[in-house]
């Protein structure tokens, strides 16, 4: 296991991280994306431009069709993005916009010519490009931007702010591996964009010595002495034999990576183009993010009066917009006050209703009045049922009337229950209940009860009675004439004899049991 970090190490590490974060936030960042349909080649050009702007750009920025410019602006603030490079394509040309966030200006360029990275690299005999070159930002070189003109100075300022600034006194030369060159042609009003890779080699020694210092041993089988290799420089390729001139030789202020690059000695700086290559033409400069005044236009020129009229119209539109905004705010405030007032009145009404309900419950007894009204109503329903149907209603149909009848029939002293003989059935017939004639003239006995107190329905005409035996129409089960009452079941005898010889069998027993009914000549047999 490694040693644990001390407090000083943790403190220095946190301080270094803080400095790195601050330095990362202080440099400009960019988004490179497209708007609309651009095609495959322009899409590859966008990827190449993201490669140029590394490492302070979004390499994997995803753009969808439904995204609008406001979406990118809203995201750019938290991420610290300062510039937009936007590509677009029309049927006639390819356009490029460079915008400064958040308030502009926006520069509109027309892409006259362009070459992709793959095209530039394929045209070289020997290219020099590797991943370590893109770990640090490129060095910006502006050429011929000192011309008079507001638009030229504005372009130079925009390009300078797109890349991080450098301090010549403290810069580390080993971090500079690439450079971006922008050259302005005042006659054609065009800008040449180039991207190069840097290489520094020592000057003042033969090519053979350089070869040996690079630890590349040439083939010396044709030489008689090693001096021939050091003096003639034979067996070298054409690119290695490239002559150095005064325009690319300089004195290094510090040690640079590479064999033989020593400080205070002359070295040659060689550039290798790695692409992409663009030829741009400035069309116009506009204030803001594409919504402000036109500051410069290369194809349209206006007089001072026209410019003044345009400014006045714009001021008028801004005033109208401000008035509409104030009117909307007043309407919102008025609606809010109405909602608050309505809410207040509603709450007061709810409180008032609750207070009235509480006061009514304290003065009156709604339970007693409700019970009385229910009983009266139940009595009316019972009478209506009697008149309409012609028979007594079930006890469970009108419970309020049942309770009232029980209270009225209940005596002051509890009466003794009548003992039933062992031979009598559990079913008790209420013979004292008055018999009523129905609307059809048929008589019906009163309602009976079982010992448990549960009510059961009397059989109607045509329905099956006790024992599921159908009775002849017009006569009820157990019907007796006036003045004849016996303790026999059904008020008659079985087969003309007393039941002491043959007991009555229930439904579930086997065999057939015949019985006669008084006053009837037909025999009815029970079912098995």
XYZ file of N, CA and C in Angstrom, residues 27 160 246 310 346 383 389 449:
24
model
N -10.595 30.802 -20.030
C -10.339 30.746 -21.471
C -11.661 30.659 -22.218
N -9.296 36.936 -32.440
C -8.402 36.883 -31.288
C -9.111 36.360 -30.035
N 16.186 31.827 -44.382
C 16.203 32.808 -43.310
C 14.812 33.070 -42.728
N -34.473 53.874 -40.240
C -34.499 52.503 -39.711
C -34.369 52.510 -38.198
N -65.049 33.306 -0.669
C -65.401 31.881 -0.570
C -65.133 31.343 0.826
N -100.005 1.511 4.357
C -101.401 1.610 3.945
C -101.524 1.596 2.416
N -101.812 -3.734 -3.286
C -101.550 -5.156 -3.467
C -102.703 -5.994 -2.948
N -94.754 -16.592 12.557
C -93.334 -16.435 12.894
C -92.821 -17.746 13.417
